PDB file of N, CA and C in Angstrom:
ATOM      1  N   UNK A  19      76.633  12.017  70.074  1.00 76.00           N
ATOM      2  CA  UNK A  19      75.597  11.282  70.775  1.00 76.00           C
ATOM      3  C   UNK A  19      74.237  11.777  70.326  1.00 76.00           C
ATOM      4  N   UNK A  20      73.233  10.730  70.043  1.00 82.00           N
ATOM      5  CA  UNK A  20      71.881  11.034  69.763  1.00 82.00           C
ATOM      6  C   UNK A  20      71.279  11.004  70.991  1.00 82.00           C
ATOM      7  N   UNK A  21      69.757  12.164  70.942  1.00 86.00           N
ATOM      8  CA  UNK A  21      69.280  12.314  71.849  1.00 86.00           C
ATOM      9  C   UNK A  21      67.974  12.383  71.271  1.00 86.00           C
ATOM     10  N   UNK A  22      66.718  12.310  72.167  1.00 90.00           N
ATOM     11  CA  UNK A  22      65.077  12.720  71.306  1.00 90.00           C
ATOM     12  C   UNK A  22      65.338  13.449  70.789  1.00 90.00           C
ATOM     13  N   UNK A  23      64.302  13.626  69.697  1.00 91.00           N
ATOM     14  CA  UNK A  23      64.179  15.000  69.181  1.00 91.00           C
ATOM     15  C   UNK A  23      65.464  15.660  68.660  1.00 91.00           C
ATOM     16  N   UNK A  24      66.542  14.737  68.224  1.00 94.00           N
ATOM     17  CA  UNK A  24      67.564  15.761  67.808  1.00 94.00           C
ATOM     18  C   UNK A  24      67.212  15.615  66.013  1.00 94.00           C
ATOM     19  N   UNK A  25      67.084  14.535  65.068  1.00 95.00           N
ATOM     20  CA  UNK A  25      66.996  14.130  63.909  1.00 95.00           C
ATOM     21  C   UNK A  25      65.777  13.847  64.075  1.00 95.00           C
ATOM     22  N   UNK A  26      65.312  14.011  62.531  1.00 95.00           N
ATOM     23  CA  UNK A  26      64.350  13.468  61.801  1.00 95.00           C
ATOM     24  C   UNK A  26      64.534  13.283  60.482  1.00 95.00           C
ATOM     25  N   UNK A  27      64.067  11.981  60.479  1.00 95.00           N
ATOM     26  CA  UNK A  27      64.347  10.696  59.756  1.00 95.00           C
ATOM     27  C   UNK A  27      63.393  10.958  58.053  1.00 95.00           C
ATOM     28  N   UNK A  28      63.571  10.723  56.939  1.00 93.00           N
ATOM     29  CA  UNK A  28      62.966  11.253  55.690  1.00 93.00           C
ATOM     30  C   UNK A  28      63.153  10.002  55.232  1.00 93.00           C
ATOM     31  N   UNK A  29      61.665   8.900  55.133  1.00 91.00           N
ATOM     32  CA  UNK A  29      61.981   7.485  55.031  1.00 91.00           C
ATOM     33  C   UNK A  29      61.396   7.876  53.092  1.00 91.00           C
ATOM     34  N   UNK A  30      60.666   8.033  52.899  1.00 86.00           N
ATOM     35  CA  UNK A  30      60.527   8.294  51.506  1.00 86.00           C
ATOM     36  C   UNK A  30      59.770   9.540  51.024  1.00 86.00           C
ATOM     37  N   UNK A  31      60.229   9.645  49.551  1.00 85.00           N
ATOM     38  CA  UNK A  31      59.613  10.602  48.678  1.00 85.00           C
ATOM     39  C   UNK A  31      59.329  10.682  47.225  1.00 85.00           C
ATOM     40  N   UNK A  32      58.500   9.916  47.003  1.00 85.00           N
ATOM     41  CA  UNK A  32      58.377   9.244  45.663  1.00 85.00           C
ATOM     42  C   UNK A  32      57.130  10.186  44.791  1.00 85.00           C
ATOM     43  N   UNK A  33      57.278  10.429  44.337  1.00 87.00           N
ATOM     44  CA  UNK A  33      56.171  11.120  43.242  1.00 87.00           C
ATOM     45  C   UNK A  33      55.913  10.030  41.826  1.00 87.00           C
ATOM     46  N   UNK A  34      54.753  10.017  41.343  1.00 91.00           N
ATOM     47  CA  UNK A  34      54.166   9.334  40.231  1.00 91.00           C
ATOM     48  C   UNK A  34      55.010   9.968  39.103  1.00 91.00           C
ATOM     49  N   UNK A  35      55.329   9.137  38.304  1.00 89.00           N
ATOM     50  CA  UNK A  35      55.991   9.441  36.942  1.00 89.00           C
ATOM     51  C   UNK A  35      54.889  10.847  36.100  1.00 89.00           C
ATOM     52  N   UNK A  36      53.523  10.895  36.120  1.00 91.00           N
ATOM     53  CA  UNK A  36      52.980  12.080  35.140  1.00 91.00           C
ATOM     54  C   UNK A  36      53.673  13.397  36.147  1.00 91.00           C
ATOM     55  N   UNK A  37      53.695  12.868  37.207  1.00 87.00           N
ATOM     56  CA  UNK A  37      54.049  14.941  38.077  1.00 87.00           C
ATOM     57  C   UNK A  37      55.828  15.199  38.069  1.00 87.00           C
ATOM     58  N   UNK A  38      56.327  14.033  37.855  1.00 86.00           N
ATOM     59  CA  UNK A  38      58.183  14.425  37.981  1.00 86.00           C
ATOM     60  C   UNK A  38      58.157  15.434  36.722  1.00 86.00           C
ATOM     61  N   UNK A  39      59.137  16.221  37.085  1.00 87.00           N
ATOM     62  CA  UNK A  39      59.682  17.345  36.813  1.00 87.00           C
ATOM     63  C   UNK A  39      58.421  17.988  36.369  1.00 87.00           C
ATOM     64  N   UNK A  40      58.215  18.795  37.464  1.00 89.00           N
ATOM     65  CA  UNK A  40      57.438  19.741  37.657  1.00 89.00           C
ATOM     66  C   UNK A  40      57.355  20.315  38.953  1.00 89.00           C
ATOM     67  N   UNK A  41      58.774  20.195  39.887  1.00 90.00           N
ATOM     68  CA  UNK A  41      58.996  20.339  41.309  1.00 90.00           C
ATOM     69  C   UNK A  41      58.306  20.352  41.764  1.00 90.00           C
ATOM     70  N   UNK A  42      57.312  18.786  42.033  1.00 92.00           N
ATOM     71  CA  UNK A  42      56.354  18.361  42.749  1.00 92.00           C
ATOM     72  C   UNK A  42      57.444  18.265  44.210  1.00 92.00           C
ATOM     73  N   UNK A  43      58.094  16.946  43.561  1.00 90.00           N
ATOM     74  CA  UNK A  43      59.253  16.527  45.162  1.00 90.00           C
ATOM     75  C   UNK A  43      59.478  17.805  46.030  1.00 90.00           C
ATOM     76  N   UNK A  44      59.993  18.593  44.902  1.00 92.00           N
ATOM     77  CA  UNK A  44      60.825  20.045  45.806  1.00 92.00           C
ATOM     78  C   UNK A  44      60.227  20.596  46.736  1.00 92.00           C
ATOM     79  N   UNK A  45      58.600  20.975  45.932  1.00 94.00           N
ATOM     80  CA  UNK A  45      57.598  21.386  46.974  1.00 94.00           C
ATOM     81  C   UNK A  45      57.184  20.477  48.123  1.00 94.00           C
ATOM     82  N   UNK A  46      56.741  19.597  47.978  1.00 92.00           N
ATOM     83  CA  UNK A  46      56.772  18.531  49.074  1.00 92.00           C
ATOM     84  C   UNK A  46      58.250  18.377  49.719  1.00 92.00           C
ATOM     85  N   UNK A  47      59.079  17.945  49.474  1.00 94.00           N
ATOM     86  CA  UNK A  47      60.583  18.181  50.235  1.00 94.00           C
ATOM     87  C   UNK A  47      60.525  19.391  51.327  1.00 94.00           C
ATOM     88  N   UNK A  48      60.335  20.819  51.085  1.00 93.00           N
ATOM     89  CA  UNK A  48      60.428  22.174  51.730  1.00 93.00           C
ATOM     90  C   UNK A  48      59.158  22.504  52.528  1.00 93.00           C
ATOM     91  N   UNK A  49      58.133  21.727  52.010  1.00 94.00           N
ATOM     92  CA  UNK A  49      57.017  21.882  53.398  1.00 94.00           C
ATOM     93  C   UNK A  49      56.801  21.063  54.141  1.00 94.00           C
ATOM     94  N   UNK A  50      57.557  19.596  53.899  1.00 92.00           N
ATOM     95  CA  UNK A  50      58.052  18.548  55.096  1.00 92.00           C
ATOM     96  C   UNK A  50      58.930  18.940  55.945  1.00 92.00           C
ATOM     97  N   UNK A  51      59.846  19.848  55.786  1.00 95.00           N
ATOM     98  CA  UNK A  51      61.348  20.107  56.556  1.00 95.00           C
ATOM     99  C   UNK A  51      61.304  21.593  57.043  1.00 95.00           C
ATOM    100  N   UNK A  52      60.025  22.514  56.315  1.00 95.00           N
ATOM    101  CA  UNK A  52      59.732  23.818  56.633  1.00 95.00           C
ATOM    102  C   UNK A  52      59.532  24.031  58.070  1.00 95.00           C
ATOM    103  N   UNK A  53      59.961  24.513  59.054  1.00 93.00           N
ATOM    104  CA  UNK A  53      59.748  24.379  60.722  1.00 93.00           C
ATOM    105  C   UNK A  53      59.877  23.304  61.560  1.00 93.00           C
ATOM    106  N   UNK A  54      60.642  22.827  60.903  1.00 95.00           N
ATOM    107  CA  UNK A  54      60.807  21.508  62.188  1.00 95.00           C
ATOM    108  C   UNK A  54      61.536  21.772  63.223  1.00 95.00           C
ATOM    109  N   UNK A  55      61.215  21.302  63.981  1.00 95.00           N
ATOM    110  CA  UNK A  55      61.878  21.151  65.816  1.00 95.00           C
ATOM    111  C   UNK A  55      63.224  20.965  65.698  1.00 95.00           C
ATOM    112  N   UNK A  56      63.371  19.457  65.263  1.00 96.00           N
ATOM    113  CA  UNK A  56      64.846  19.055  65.153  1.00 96.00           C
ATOM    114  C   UNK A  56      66.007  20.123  64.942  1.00 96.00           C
ATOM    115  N   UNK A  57      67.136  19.232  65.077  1.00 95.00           N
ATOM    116  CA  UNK A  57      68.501  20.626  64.282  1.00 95.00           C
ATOM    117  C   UNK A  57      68.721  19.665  63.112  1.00 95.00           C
ATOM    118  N   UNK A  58      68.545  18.583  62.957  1.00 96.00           N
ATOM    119  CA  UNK A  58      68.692  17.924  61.359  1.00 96.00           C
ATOM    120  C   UNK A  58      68.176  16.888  61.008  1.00 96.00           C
ATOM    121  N   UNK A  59      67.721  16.841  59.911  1.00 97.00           N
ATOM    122  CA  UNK A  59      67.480  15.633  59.083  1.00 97.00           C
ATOM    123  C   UNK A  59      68.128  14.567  58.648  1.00 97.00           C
ATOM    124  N   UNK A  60      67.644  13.452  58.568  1.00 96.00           N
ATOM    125  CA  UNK A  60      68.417  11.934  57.663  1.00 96.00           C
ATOM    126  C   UNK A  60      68.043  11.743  56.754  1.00 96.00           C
ATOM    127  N   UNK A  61      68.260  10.908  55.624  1.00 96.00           N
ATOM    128  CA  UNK A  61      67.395   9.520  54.571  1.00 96.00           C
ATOM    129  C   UNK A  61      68.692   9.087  54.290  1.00 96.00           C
ATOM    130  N   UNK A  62      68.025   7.846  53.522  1.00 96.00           N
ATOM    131  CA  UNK A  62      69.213   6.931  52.489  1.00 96.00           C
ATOM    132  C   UNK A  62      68.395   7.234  51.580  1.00 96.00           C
ATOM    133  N   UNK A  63      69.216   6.790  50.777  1.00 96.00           N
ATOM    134  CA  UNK A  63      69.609   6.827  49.153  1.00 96.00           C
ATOM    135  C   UNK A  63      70.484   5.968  48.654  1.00 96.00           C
ATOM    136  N   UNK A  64      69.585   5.347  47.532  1.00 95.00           N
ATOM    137  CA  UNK A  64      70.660   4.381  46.645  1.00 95.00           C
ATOM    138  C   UNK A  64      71.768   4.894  45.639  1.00 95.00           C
ATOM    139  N   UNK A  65      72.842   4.523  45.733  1.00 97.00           N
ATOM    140  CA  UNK A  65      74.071   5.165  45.432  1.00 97.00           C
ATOM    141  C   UNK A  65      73.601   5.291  43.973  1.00 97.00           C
ATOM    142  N   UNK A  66      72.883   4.766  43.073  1.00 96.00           N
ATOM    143  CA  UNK A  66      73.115   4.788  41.807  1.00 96.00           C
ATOM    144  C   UNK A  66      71.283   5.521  41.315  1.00 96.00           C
ATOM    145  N   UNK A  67      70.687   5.923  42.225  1.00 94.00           N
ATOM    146  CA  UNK A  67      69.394   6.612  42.135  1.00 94.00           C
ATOM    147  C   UNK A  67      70.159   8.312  41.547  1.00 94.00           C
ATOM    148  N   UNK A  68      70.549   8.361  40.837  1.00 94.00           N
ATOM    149  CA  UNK A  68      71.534   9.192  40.071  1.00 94.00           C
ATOM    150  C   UNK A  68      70.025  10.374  40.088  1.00 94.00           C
ATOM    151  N   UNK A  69      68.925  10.660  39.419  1.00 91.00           N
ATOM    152  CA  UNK A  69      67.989  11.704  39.911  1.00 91.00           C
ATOM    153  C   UNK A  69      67.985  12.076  41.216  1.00 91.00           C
ATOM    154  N   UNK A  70      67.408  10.994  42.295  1.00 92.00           N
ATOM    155  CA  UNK A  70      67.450  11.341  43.362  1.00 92.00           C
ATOM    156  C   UNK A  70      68.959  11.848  44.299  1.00 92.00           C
ATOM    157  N   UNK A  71      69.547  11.634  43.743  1.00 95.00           N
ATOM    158  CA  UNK A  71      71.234  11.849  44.584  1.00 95.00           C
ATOM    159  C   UNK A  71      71.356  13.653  44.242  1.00 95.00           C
ATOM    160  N   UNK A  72      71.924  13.683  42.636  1.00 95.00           N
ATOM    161  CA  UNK A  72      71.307  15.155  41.862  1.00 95.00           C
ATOM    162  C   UNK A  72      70.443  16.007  43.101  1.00 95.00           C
ATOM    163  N   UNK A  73      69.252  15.319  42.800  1.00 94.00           N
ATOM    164  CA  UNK A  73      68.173  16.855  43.545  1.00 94.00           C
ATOM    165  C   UNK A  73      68.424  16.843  44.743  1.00 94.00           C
ATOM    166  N   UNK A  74      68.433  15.913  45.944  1.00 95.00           N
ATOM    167  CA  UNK A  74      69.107  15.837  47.191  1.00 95.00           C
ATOM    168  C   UNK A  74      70.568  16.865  47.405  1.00 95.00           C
ATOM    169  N   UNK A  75      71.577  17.308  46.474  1.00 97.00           N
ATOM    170  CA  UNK A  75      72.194  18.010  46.666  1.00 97.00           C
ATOM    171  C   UNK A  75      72.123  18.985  46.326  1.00 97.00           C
ATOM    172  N   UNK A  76      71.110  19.465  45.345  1.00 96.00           N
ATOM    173  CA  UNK A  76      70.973  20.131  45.157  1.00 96.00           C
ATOM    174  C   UNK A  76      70.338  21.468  46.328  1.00 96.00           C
ATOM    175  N   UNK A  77      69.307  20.467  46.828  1.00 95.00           N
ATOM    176  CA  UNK A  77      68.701  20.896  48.066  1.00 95.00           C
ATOM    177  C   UNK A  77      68.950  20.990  49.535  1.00 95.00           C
ATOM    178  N   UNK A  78      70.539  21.009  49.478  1.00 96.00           N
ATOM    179  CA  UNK A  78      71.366  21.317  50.327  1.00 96.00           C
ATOM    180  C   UNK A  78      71.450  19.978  51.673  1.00 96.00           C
ATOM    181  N   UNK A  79      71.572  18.449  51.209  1.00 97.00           N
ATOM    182  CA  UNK A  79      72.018  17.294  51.743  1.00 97.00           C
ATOM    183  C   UNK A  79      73.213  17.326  51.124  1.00 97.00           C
ATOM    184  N   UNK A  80      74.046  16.208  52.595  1.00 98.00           N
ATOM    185  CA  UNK A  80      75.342  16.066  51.840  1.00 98.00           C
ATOM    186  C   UNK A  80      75.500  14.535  52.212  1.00 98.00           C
ATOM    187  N   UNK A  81      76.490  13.956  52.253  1.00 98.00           N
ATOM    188  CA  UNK A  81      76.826  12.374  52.209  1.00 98.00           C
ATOM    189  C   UNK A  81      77.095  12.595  53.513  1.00 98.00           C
ATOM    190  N   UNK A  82      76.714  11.442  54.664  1.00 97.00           N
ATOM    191  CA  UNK A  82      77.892  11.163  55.626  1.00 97.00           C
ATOM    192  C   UNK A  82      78.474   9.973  55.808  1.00 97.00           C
ATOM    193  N   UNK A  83      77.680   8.867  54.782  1.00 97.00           N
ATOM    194  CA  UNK A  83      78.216   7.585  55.104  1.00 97.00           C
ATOM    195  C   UNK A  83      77.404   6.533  53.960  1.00 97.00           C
ATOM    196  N   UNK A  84      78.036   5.372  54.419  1.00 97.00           N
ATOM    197  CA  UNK A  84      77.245   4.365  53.599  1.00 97.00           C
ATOM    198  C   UNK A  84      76.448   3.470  54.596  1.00 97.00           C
ATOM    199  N   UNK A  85      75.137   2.550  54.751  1.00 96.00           N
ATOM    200  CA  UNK A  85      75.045   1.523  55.498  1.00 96.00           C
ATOM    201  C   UNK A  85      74.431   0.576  54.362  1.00 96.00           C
ATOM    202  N   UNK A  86      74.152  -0.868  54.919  1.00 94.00           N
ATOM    203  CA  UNK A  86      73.704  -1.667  54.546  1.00 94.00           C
ATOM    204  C   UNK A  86      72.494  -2.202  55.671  1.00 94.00           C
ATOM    205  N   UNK A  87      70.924  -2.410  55.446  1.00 89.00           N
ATOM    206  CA  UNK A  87      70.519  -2.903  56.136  1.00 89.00           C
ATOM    207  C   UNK A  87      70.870  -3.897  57.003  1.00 89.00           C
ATOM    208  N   UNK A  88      70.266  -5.213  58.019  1.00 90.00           N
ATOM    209  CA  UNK A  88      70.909  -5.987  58.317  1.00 90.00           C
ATOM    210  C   UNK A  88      70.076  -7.126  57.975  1.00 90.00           C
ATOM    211  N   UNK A  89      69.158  -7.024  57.143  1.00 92.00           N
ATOM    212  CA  UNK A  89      68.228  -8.222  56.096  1.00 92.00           C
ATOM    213  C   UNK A  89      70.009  -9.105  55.026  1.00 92.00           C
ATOM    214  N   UNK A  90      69.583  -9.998  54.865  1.00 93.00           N
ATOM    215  CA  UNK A  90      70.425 -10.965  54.080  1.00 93.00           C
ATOM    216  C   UNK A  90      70.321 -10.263  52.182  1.00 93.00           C
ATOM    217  N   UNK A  91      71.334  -9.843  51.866  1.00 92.00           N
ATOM    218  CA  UNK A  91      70.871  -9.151  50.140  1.00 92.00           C
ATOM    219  C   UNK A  91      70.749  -7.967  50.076  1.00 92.00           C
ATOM    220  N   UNK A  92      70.633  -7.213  51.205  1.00 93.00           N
ATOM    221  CA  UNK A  92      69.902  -5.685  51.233  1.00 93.00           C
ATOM    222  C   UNK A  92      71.461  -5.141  50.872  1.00 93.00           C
ATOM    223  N   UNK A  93      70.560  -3.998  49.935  1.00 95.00           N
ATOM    224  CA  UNK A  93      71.500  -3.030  48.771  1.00 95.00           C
ATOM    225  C   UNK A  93      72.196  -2.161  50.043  1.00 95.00           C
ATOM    226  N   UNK A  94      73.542  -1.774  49.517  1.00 96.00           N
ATOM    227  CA  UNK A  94      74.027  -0.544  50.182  1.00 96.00           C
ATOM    228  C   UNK A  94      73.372   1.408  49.969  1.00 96.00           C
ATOM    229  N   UNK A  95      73.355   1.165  50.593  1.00 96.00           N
ATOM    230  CA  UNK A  95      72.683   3.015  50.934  1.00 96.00           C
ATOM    231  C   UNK A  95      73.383   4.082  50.824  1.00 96.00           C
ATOM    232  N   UNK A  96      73.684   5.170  50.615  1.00 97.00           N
ATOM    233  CA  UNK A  96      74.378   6.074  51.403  1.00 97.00           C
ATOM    234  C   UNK A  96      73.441   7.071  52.025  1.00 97.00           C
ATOM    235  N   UNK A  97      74.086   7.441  53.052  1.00 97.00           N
ATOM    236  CA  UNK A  97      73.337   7.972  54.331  1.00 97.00           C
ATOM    237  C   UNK A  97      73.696   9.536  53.880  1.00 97.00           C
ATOM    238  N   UNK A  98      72.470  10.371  53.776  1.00 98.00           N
ATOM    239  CA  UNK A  98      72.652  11.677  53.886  1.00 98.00           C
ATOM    240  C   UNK A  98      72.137  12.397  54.963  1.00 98.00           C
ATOM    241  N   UNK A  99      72.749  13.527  55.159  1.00 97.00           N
ATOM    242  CA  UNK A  99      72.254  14.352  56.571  1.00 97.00           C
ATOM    243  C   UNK A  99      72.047  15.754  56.080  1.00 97.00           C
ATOM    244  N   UNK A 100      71.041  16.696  55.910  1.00 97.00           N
ATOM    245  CA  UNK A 100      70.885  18.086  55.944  1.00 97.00           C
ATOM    246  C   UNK A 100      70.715  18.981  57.559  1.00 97.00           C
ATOM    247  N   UNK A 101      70.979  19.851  57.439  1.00 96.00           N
ATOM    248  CA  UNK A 101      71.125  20.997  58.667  1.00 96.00           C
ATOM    249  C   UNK A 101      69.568  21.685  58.165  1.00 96.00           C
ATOM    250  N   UNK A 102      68.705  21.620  59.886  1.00 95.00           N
ATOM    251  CA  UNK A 102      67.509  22.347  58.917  1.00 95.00           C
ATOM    252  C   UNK A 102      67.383  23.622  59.803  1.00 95.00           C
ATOM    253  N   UNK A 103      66.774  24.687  59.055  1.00 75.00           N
ATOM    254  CA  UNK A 103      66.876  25.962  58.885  1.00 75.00           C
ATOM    255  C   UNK A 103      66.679  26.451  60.369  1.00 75.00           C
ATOM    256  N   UNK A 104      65.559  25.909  60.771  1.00 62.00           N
ATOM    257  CA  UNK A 104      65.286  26.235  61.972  1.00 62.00           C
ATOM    258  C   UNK A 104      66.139  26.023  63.101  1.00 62.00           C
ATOM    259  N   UNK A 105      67.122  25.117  63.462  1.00 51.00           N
ATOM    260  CA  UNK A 105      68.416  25.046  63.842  1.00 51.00           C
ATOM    261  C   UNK A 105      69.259  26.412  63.792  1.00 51.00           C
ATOM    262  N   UNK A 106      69.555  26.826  62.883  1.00 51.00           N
ATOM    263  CA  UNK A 106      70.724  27.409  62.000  1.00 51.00           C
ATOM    264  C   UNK A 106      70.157  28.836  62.864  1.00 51.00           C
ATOM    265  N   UNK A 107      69.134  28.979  63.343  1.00 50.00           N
ATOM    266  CA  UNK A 107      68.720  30.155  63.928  1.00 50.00           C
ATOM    267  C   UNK A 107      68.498  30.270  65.744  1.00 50.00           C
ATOM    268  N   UNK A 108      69.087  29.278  66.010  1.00 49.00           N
ATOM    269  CA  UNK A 108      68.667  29.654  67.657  1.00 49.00           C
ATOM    270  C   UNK A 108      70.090  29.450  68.447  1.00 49.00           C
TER     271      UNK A 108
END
């Protein structure tokens, strides 16, 4: 069961093509999620965003599912969930 404040939601993270690879994302990724309240995080991800899937696991997300919006055409997703740090300690 969801409750306030249990997740927070990671709707995007896009960096400009001159700063990729140069762990722009990474840094931005770890000071978005650095102290948060919550006990975990969400996003989607497109199954075939093969970079973004890569660094997402890398950075300790895992799969929990697939959805599909409920727009007419909308691509399938898969749903990832990370455990964030600040959780892991109380």
């Amino acid at each position: 069961t969801e409750q306030p404040g249990r997740t927070f939601a990671l709707v995007e993270l896009l960096v400009r093509a001159p700063w990729r690879r140069q762990h722009v994302a990474q840094g931005l990724h770890d000071l978005l999620l650095h102290d948060r309240p919550e006990e975990r995080a969400t996003l989607t991800v497109l199954p075939a965003a093969a970079p973004a899937q890569a660094a997402y696991r890398k950075w300790g997300w895992r799969k929990v599912a697939q959805k599909r919006n409920p727009l007419p055409g909308s691509p399938l997703f898969d749903v990832l969930v990370r455990q964030l740090a600040q959780s892991a300690t109380r």
